[in-house]
mmCIF file of C-alpha atoms in Angstrom:
data_model
loop_
_atom_site.group_PDB
_atom_site.id
_atom_site.type_symbol
_atom_site.label_atom_id
_atom_site.label_comp_id
_atom_site.label_asym_id
_atom_site.label_seq_id
_atom_site.Cartn_x
_atom_site.Cartn_y
_atom_site.Cartn_z
ATOM 1 C CA MET A 1 -12.200 -18.195 12.422
ATOM 2 C CA ASN A 2 -15.294 -16.456 11.104
ATOM 3 C CA VAL A 3 -14.611 -13.459 8.920
ATOM 4 C CA LEU A 4 -16.808 -10.972 7.050
ATOM 5 C CA LEU A 5 -15.719 -9.612 4.083
ATOM 6 C CA VAL A 6 -17.102 -6.131 3.266
ATOM 7 C CA GLY A 7 -16.925 -5.080 -0.309
ATOM 8 C CA LEU A 8 -17.155 -7.591 -3.408
ATOM 9 C CA GLY A 9 -15.775 -5.134 -6.045
ATOM 10 C CA ARG A 10 -12.364 -6.157 -8.186
ATOM 11 C CA TRP A 11 -10.216 -6.226 -5.453
ATOM 12 C CA GLY A 12 -12.698 -7.550 -3.073
ATOM 13 C CA GLU A 13 -13.182 -10.434 -5.407
ATOM 14 C CA ASN A 14 -9.002 -11.395 -4.772
ATOM 15 C CA HIS A 15 -9.799 -11.418 -0.885
ATOM 16 C CA LEU A 16 -12.739 -13.622 -1.391
ATOM 17 C CA ARG A 17 -10.687 -15.936 -3.285
ATOM 18 C CA VAL A 18 -7.515 -15.931 -0.902
ATOM 19 C CA LEU A 19 -9.636 -16.001 2.283
ATOM 20 C CA SER A 20 -11.785 -19.033 1.042
ATOM 21 C CA ARG A 21 -8.341 -20.941 0.775
ATOM 22 C CA LEU A 22 -7.160 -20.046 4.096
ATOM 23 C CA GLY A 23 -9.727 -21.957 6.233
ATOM 24 C CA VAL A 24 -11.834 -19.278 7.736
ATOM 25 C CA THR A 25 -15.348 -19.568 7.553
ATOM 26 C CA LEU A 26 -16.411 -16.890 5.376
ATOM 27 C CA TRP A 27 -19.272 -14.215 5.443
ATOM 28 C CA VAL A 28 -19.674 -11.668 2.771
ATOM 29 C CA ALA A 29 -21.462 -8.670 2.244
ATOM 30 C CA ASP A 30 -22.094 -6.076 -0.499
ATOM 31 C CA VAL A 31 -25.058 -3.919 -1.420
ATOM 32 C CA SER A 32 -25.330 -5.098 -4.870
ATOM 33 C CA PRO A 33 -27.421 -8.139 -5.469
ATOM 34 C CA ALA A 34 -25.309 -9.227 -8.364
ATOM 35 C CA ARG A 35 -22.446 -9.261 -6.384
ATOM 36 C CA LEU A 36 -23.824 -11.451 -3.687
ATOM 37 C CA ASP A 37 -25.013 -14.089 -6.402
ATOM 38 C CA TRP A 38 -21.607 -14.019 -7.655
ATOM 39 C CA ALA A 39 -20.299 -14.791 -4.251
ATOM 40 C CA VAL A 40 -22.829 -17.664 -3.918
ATOM 41 C CA ARG A 41 -21.646 -19.187 -7.245
ATOM 42 C CA SER A 42 -18.268 -18.622 -6.094
ATOM 43 C CA GLY A 43 -19.118 -21.190 -3.333
ATOM 44 C CA VAL A 44 -20.137 -18.780 -0.358
ATOM 45 C CA GLU A 45 -22.749 -20.528 1.854
ATOM 46 C CA PRO A 46 -26.217 -18.727 1.077
ATOM 47 C CA GLY A 47 -26.794 -18.406 4.778
ATOM 48 C CA ARG A 48 -23.681 -16.234 5.171
ATOM 49 C CA VAL A 49 -24.458 -13.661 2.248
ATOM 50 C CA VAL A 50 -25.714 -10.607 3.579
ATOM 51 C CA ALA A 51 -26.796 -7.144 1.702
ATOM 52 C CA ASP A 52 -26.040 -5.316 5.039
ATOM 53 C CA TYR A 53 -23.074 -5.811 6.807
ATOM 54 C CA ARG A 54 -24.318 -5.113 10.260
ATOM 55 C CA ALA A 55 -26.519 -8.022 9.922
ATOM 56 C CA ALA A 56 -23.216 -10.382 10.431
ATOM 57 C CA LEU A 57 -21.381 -8.397 12.938
ATOM 58 C CA ALA A 58 -22.768 -10.607 15.925
ATOM 59 C CA ARG A 59 -21.816 -13.825 14.075
ATOM 60 C CA VAL A 60 -18.339 -13.091 13.263
ATOM 61 C CA ASP A 61 -14.675 -12.713 14.662
ATOM 62 C CA ALA A 62 -13.288 -10.308 12.228
ATOM 63 C CA ALA A 63 -13.907 -7.933 9.341
ATOM 64 C CA ASP A 64 -12.118 -7.619 6.094
ATOM 65 C CA ILE A 65 -12.998 -4.326 4.602
ATOM 66 C CA VAL A 66 -12.523 -3.823 0.965
ATOM 67 C CA THR A 67 -14.704 -1.136 0.156
ATOM 68 C CA PRO A 68 -14.310 2.738 -1.356
ATOM 69 C CA ALA A 69 -11.855 4.812 0.716
ATOM 70 C CA ASP A 70 -14.925 7.167 1.732
ATOM 71 C CA SER A 71 -16.626 4.128 3.501
ATOM 72 C CA HIS A 72 -13.460 2.787 5.429
ATOM 73 C CA TYR A 73 -14.063 5.011 8.767
ATOM 74 C CA ALA A 74 -17.986 4.259 9.262
ATOM 75 C CA ILE A 75 -17.607 0.737 8.501
ATOM 76 C CA ALA A 76 -14.618 0.070 10.775
ATOM 77 C CA ARG A 77 -16.135 2.188 13.397
ATOM 78 C CA GLU A 78 -19.348 -0.038 13.606
ATOM 79 C CA CYS A 79 -16.805 -3.257 13.343
ATOM 80 C CA LEU A 80 -14.865 -2.155 15.928
ATOM 81 C CA ALA A 81 -17.836 -1.076 18.353
ATOM 82 C CA ALA A 82 -18.844 -4.693 17.916
ATOM 83 C CA GLY A 83 -15.552 -6.147 19.297
ATOM 84 C CA LEU A 84 -14.079 -7.205 15.734
ATOM 85 C CA ALA A 85 -10.608 -7.159 14.495
ATOM 86 C CA CYS A 86 -10.261 -5.240 11.410
ATOM 87 C CA PHE A 87 -8.357 -5.584 8.275
ATOM 88 C CA VAL A 88 -8.931 -2.493 6.100
ATOM 89 C CA GLU A 89 -7.562 -1.873 2.927
ATOM 90 C CA LYS A 90 -5.593 1.356 2.183
ATOM 91 C CA PRO A 91 -5.891 4.179 2.445
ATOM 92 C CA LEU A 92 -7.294 3.541 6.530
ATOM 93 C CA ALA A 93 -9.440 6.454 5.837
ATOM 94 C CA HIS A 94 -10.733 9.195 3.664
ATOM 95 C CA THR A 95 -8.931 11.907 5.893
ATOM 96 C CA VAL A 96 -6.025 12.106 8.801
ATOM 97 C CA ASP A 97 -8.821 12.782 10.977
ATOM 98 C CA GLU A 98 -10.822 9.933 10.318
ATOM 99 C CA GLY A 99 -7.584 7.781 10.556
ATOM 100 C CA ARG A 100 -6.645 9.186 14.008
ATOM 101 C CA ALA A 101 -10.471 8.653 14.997
ATOM 102 C CA LEU A 102 -10.001 4.451 13.900
ATOM 103 C CA ASP A 103 -6.629 4.461 15.397
ATOM 104 C CA ALA A 104 -8.276 5.663 18.928
ATOM 105 C CA ALA A 105 -11.262 3.686 18.610
ATOM 106 C CA ALA A 106 -9.090 0.647 17.954
ATOM 107 C CA ARG A 107 -7.119 1.411 20.948
ATOM 108 C CA ALA A 108 -9.964 2.236 22.954
ATOM 109 C CA ALA A 109 -11.917 -1.091 22.154
ATOM 110 C CA GLY A 110 -8.569 -3.322 22.340
ATOM 111 C CA ARG A 111 -8.921 -4.564 18.938
ATOM 112 C CA LEU A 112 -6.428 -4.432 16.177
ATOM 113 C CA VAL A 113 -6.858 -2.711 12.907
ATOM 114 C CA GLN A 114 -4.478 -3.905 10.293
ATOM 115 C CA VAL A 115 -3.911 -1.619 6.973
ATOM 116 C CA GLY A 116 -3.986 -3.301 3.521
ATOM 117 C CA HIS A 117 -0.217 -1.862 2.521
ATOM 118 C CA ILE A 118 0.241 -4.700 0.257
ATOM 119 C CA PHE A 119 4.125 -3.926 -1.061
ATOM 120 C CA ARG A 120 5.259 -4.710 2.647
ATOM 121 C CA PHE A 121 4.164 -8.391 2.112
ATOM 122 C CA HIS A 122 5.558 -8.679 -1.666
ATOM 123 C CA PRO A 123 8.513 -10.832 -2.029
ATOM 124 C CA VAL A 124 10.384 -7.881 -3.770
ATOM 125 C CA THR A 125 10.123 -5.861 -0.896
ATOM 126 C CA ALA A 126 11.777 -8.846 1.336
ATOM 127 C CA THR A 127 14.814 -8.936 -0.894
ATOM 128 C CA LEU A 128 15.068 -5.055 -0.967
ATOM 129 C CA ARG A 129 15.223 -5.402 2.662
ATOM 130 C CA GLU A 130 17.756 -8.132 2.832
ATOM 131 C CA ALA A 131 20.041 -5.988 0.570
ATOM 132 C CA LEU A 132 19.831 -3.017 2.663
ATOM 133 C CA TRP A 133 20.507 -4.620 5.840
ATOM 134 C CA GLY A 134 23.259 -6.469 4.073
ATOM 135 C CA GLY A 135 24.846 -3.078 2.983
ATOM 136 C CA LEU A 136 25.021 -4.074 -0.799
ATOM 137 C CA ILE A 137 25.061 -0.622 -2.050
ATOM 138 C CA GLY A 138 26.377 1.380 1.172
ATOM 139 C CA ARG A 139 24.553 4.544 2.499
ATOM 140 C CA ILE A 140 21.517 5.217 0.364
ATOM 141 C CA ARG A 141 21.475 8.709 -1.519
ATOM 142 C CA TYR A 142 17.886 8.991 -2.891
ATOM 143 C CA VAL A 143 15.190 6.644 -3.920
ATOM 144 C CA THR A 144 12.427 6.804 -6.688
ATOM 145 C CA GLY A 145 9.019 5.103 -7.141
ATOM 146 C CA ARG A 146 6.591 5.099 -9.915
ATOM 147 C CA PHE A 147 2.861 3.707 -9.710
ATOM 148 C CA ALA A 148 1.429 4.428 -13.111
ATOM 149 C CA GLY A 149 -0.606 2.969 -16.235
ATOM 150 C CA PHE A 150 -3.563 3.620 -18.621
ATOM 151 C CA LYS A 151 -6.411 2.829 -16.586
ATOM 152 C CA ARG A 152 -9.879 3.612 -15.094
ATOM 153 C CA PRO A 153 -9.586 6.243 -12.587
ATOM 154 C CA ARG A 154 -11.389 5.493 -9.068
ATOM 155 C CA ALA A 155 -13.996 7.266 -8.461
ATOM 156 C CA ASP A 156 -13.582 7.773 -4.481
ATOM 157 C CA VAL A 157 -9.979 9.372 -4.106
ATOM 158 C CA GLY A 158 -7.223 10.730 -6.187
ATOM 159 C CA VAL A 159 -4.261 8.923 -8.033
ATOM 160 C CA THR A 160 -1.899 10.311 -4.848
ATOM 161 C CA HIS A 161 -4.486 8.608 -2.409
ATOM 162 C CA THR A 162 -4.719 5.468 -4.194
ATOM 163 C CA ASP A 163 -1.332 4.813 -5.574
ATOM 164 C CA ALA A 164 1.220 7.083 -4.398
ATOM 165 C CA ILE A 165 0.430 6.042 -1.179
ATOM 166 C CA HIS A 166 1.970 2.723 -1.737
ATOM 167 C CA TYR A 167 5.478 3.912 -1.965
ATOM 168 C CA PHE A 168 4.871 6.751 0.740
ATOM 169 C CA ASP A 169 4.539 3.640 3.123
ATOM 170 C CA LEU A 170 6.879 1.560 1.454
ATOM 171 C CA PHE A 171 9.779 3.767 1.807
ATOM 172 C CA ALA A 172 9.194 4.730 5.357
ATOM 173 C CA HIS A 173 9.282 0.623 5.943
ATOM 174 C CA LEU A 174 12.463 0.148 3.974
ATOM 175 C CA LEU A 175 14.378 3.313 5.311
ATOM 176 C CA ALA A 176 13.033 2.773 8.716
ATOM 177 C CA CYS A 177 12.205 6.570 8.635
ATOM 178 C CA GLU A 178 9.182 8.546 8.802
ATOM 179 C CA ALA A 179 8.316 11.568 6.451
ATOM 180 C CA THR A 180 9.567 14.589 7.580
ATOM 181 C CA ARG A 181 9.009 17.110 4.892
ATOM 182 C CA VAL A 182 6.740 17.022 1.519
ATOM 183 C CA SER A 183 6.596 19.082 -1.618
ATOM 184 C CA ALA A 184 4.270 17.822 -4.738
ATOM 185 C CA LEU A 185 2.929 18.775 -7.981
ATOM 186 C CA GLN A 186 -0.799 17.569 -9.116
ATOM 187 C CA ARG A 187 -3.172 17.574 -12.012
ATOM 188 C CA ASP A 188 -6.503 17.161 -12.643
ATOM 189 C CA TYR A 189 -6.355 16.661 -16.437
ATOM 190 C CA LEU A 190 -9.749 14.882 -16.570
ATOM 191 C CA GLY A 191 -11.601 17.796 -14.535
ATOM 192 C CA ARG A 192 -13.157 15.359 -11.716
ATOM 193 C CA GLY A 193 -12.131 17.328 -8.920
ATOM 194 C CA MET A 194 -9.352 14.876 -8.056
ATOM 195 C CA ASP A 195 -5.938 14.579 -9.169
ATOM 196 C CA ASP A 196 -4.938 11.946 -11.785
ATOM 197 C CA VAL A 197 -1.364 12.885 -12.060
ATOM 198 C CA SER A 198 0.949 13.792 -9.549
ATOM 199 C CA TRP A 199 4.846 13.892 -8.698
ATOM 200 C CA THR A 200 5.751 14.133 -4.793
ATOM 201 C CA LEU A 201 8.888 14.695 -3.220
ATOM 202 C CA VAL A 202 8.961 13.451 -0.068
ATOM 203 C CA HIS A 203 12.311 13.593 2.469
ATOM 204 C CA TYR A 204 12.585 10.702 5.016
ATOM 205 C CA GLY A 205 15.107 12.445 7.012
ATOM 206 C CA ASP A 206 17.666 13.229 4.925
ATOM 207 C CA ILE A 207 16.803 10.867 2.085
ATOM 208 C CA PRO A 208 14.585 12.260 -0.822
ATOM 209 C CA ALA A 209 12.091 10.125 -2.548
ATOM 210 C CA VAL A 210 10.436 11.077 -5.918
ATOM 211 C CA ILE A 211 7.463 9.484 -6.477
ATOM 212 C CA GLU A 212 4.998 9.371 -9.602
ATOM 213 C CA ALA A 213 1.470 8.424 -9.839
ATOM 214 C CA ASN A 214 -0.990 8.650 -12.949
ATOM 215 C CA TYR A 215 -3.625 7.054 -15.070
ATOM 216 C CA PHE A 216 -2.168 7.766 -18.557
ATOM 217 C CA VAL A 217 1.257 6.179 -19.452
ATOM 218 C CA PRO A 218 0.681 3.173 -21.593
ATOM 219 C CA GLY A 219 1.508 -0.045 -19.892
ATOM 220 C CA THR A 220 1.654 -0.786 -15.916
ATOM 221 C CA TRP A 221 4.493 0.251 -14.289
ATOM 222 C CA ARG A 222 5.107 -0.703 -10.560
ATOM 223 C CA ASP A 223 8.787 0.110 -9.995
ATOM 224 C CA CYS A 224 11.262 1.858 -7.715
ATOM 225 C CA VAL A 225 14.929 2.651 -7.740
ATOM 226 C CA LEU A 226 17.359 2.788 -4.441
ATOM 227 C CA VAL A 227 20.577 4.721 -5.193
ATOM 228 C CA GLY A 228 23.455 4.083 -2.925
ATOM 229 C CA GLU A 229 27.063 5.107 -2.440
ATOM 230 C CA ARG A 230 27.991 1.887 -4.131
ATOM 231 C CA GLY A 231 25.252 0.671 -6.323
ATOM 232 C CA THR A 232 21.743 0.820 -7.246
ATOM 233 C CA LEU A 233 18.922 -1.302 -6.537
ATOM 234 C CA VAL A 234 16.339 -1.408 -9.284
ATOM 235 C CA ALA A 235 13.006 -3.186 -8.452
ATOM 236 C CA ASP A 236 10.054 -4.221 -10.772
ATOM 237 C CA TYR A 237 7.086 -5.208 -8.359
ATOM 238 C CA GLY A 238 5.184 -6.423 -11.807
ATOM 239 C CA ALA A 239 7.912 -8.923 -12.787
ATOM 240 C CA SER A 240 8.805 -9.597 -8.998
ATOM 241 C CA THR A 241 12.433 -8.771 -10.083
ATOM 242 C CA VAL A 242 15.429 -7.052 -7.983
ATOM 243 C CA THR A 243 18.290 -6.125 -10.178
ATOM 244 C CA LEU A 244 21.626 -5.050 -8.253
ATOM 245 C CA HIS A 245 23.879 -2.790 -9.792
ATOM 246 C CA ARG A 246 27.403 -2.542 -8.460
ATOM 247 C CA GLY A 247 29.401 0.390 -9.251
ATOM 248 C CA GLU A 248 30.426 3.880 -7.857
ATOM 249 C CA HIS A 249 32.015 7.091 -8.364
ATOM 250 C CA LEU A 250 35.810 7.215 -7.689
ATOM 251 C CA ASN A 251 37.987 10.402 -7.668
ATOM 252 C CA ARG A 252 41.335 9.366 -9.211
ATOM 253 C CA GLY A 253 44.022 12.247 -9.466
ATOM 254 C CA GLY A 254 41.493 14.633 -9.259
ATOM 255 C CA VAL A 255 39.130 13.166 -11.822
ATOM 256 C CA TRP A 256 35.976 11.561 -11.340
ATOM 257 C CA GLU A 257 35.142 8.331 -12.782
ATOM 258 C CA ALA A 258 32.016 6.001 -12.783
ATOM 259 C CA VAL A 259 33.460 2.536 -12.101
ATOM 260 C CA GLU A 260 30.861 -0.461 -12.829
ATOM 261 C CA THR A 261 31.493 -3.608 -11.500
ATOM 262 C CA GLY A 262 29.036 -6.178 -12.291
ATOM 263 C CA LYS A 263 24.970 -6.489 -12.109
ATOM 264 C CA GLU A 264 23.310 -9.291 -11.016
ATOM 265 C CA GLU A 265 19.868 -10.472 -10.418
ATOM 266 C CA LEU A 266 18.914 -11.054 -6.950
ATOM 267 C CA PRO A 267 16.530 -13.791 -5.759
ATOM 268 C CA THR A 268 12.968 -13.294 -4.944
ATOM 269 C CA GLY A 269 10.057 -15.278 -3.803
ATOM 270 C CA ARG A 270 7.102 -16.454 -5.784
ATOM 271 C CA GLU A 271 4.599 -16.042 -2.720
ATOM 272 C CA GLU A 272 1.219 -14.136 -3.474
ATOM 273 C CA PRO A 273 1.567 -11.019 -1.582
ATOM 274 C CA LEU A 274 -2.220 -10.679 -0.579
ATOM 275 C CA ARG A 275 -1.890 -14.113 0.719
ATOM 276 C CA LEU A 276 0.684 -13.580 2.741
ATOM 277 C CA GLU A 277 -0.729 -10.290 4.260
ATOM 278 C CA LEU A 278 -4.310 -11.942 5.067
ATOM 279 C CA GLN A 279 -2.527 -14.715 6.478
ATOM 280 C CA ALA A 280 -0.407 -12.239 8.781
ATOM 281 C CA PHE A 281 -3.930 -10.589 9.708
ATOM 282 C CA LEU A 282 -5.477 -13.743 10.662
ATOM 283 C CA ASP A 283 -2.318 -15.013 12.682
ATOM 284 C CA ALA A 284 -2.285 -11.462 14.569
ATOM 285 C CA CYS A 285 -5.803 -11.987 15.254
ATOM 286 C CA ALA A 286 -5.296 -15.488 16.910
ATOM 287 C CA GLY A 287 -2.440 -14.198 18.922
ATOM 288 C CA ARG A 288 0.103 -16.007 16.592
ATOM 289 C CA GLY A 289 2.109 -13.142 15.526
ATOM 290 C CA PRO A 290 2.136 -9.351 15.728
ATOM 291 C CA ASN A 291 0.351 -6.787 13.862
ATOM 292 C CA LEU A 292 2.535 -6.210 10.726
ATOM 293 C CA VAL A 293 0.783 -2.930 9.874
ATOM 294 C CA PRO A 294 -1.020 -1.107 12.481
ATOM 295 C CA ALA A 295 -3.578 1.634 11.969
ATOM 296 C CA SER A 296 -0.658 4.053 13.242
ATOM 297 C CA ASP A 297 1.266 3.172 10.232
ATOM 298 C CA GLY A 298 -1.706 3.929 7.726
ATOM 299 C CA LEU A 299 -2.155 7.086 9.319
ATOM 300 C CA ARG A 300 1.500 8.179 8.824
ATOM 301 C CA ALA A 301 1.064 7.303 4.821
ATOM 302 C CA LEU A 302 -2.262 9.315 4.988
ATOM 303 C CA ALA A 303 -0.556 12.463 6.484
ATOM 304 C CA VAL A 304 1.753 12.279 3.542
ATOM 305 C CA VAL A 305 -1.085 12.310 0.966
ATOM 306 C CA GLU A 306 -2.832 15.105 2.870
ATOM 307 C CA ALA A 307 1.013 17.026 3.072
ATOM 308 C CA ALA A 308 1.170 16.625 -0.755
ATOM 309 C CA ALA A 309 -1.972 17.957 -1.499
ATOM 310 C CA ARG A 310 -1.478 21.271 0.732
ATOM 311 C CA ALA A 311 2.112 21.392 -0.742
ATOM 312 C CA ALA A 312 0.385 21.303 -4.486
ATOM 313 C CA ARG A 313 -2.136 23.691 -3.413
ATOM 314 C CA LEU A 314 0.517 26.358 -1.776
ATOM 315 C CA GLY A 315 3.501 25.546 -4.043
ATOM 316 C CA ARG A 316 5.466 25.363 -1.070
ATOM 317 C CA THR A 317 7.203 22.875 0.853
ATOM 318 C CA VAL A 318 4.957 21.355 4.076
ATOM 319 C CA GLN A 319 6.985 20.097 7.039
ATOM 320 C CA LEU A 320 5.584 16.990 8.885
#
């Protein structure tokens, strides 16, 4: 399969590495001559390296779009119009309106669009789903997620759009429920016109989720907690660990007691999430499997992003 990788930034480098190992015939496009030179040094054939992605559209079967969010819509629309299947890194688009237009364009073209919500392919997520389906913690009461760490802010979208969105999609996936209402607090401490810290309260039916994202706290935090009636699951995506804390509150003679009954580390796989994600895309393109993250799912995550911004601006809860 001929695949065009559009965008050779930091994350695009990882896509190039993985695609090169998945046996595709790889084309690459980037506006930077320096990045194109790097691609050649990394093993891409010089004849399959282009500055304008449009020059390769007639030569490939699929496109992998790893560019700033505000360019996703235009690039994906052209790729779909050329008859290509598209992998689009999250967020699907810059706005919900653009996301709707891409979803419609994909359906009209009869081509798949897979959105890069990589947490779905993380081995930690597989362990969490198995634990939830197995009823290990009983009915879920609430969940929390944190995607934070001291790092350079993205220049195209705010931190809710780029980081909190991981959990907007992940919790919908784990809870098998769409978001129903949203409230949020956002701040622009750096004065860039985009949020650099946010706290979002998202309700998935009757289950509340509190999600924190920021560029300021030391370290790297990619964790979530799922609290149930009979225990709690604590997941660390950075360390690839899931800990089951067994325990519940029991009313004994009118007195509530917190009864802990053990803790264990649940097994998780060690597969690279990006490899699993891109292999799933290639399989879907070849008809060997379903599209596991269709544009409609990316659109729902975008809707939460926009609802959070609106809720923060208005100071009230927004219904979805």
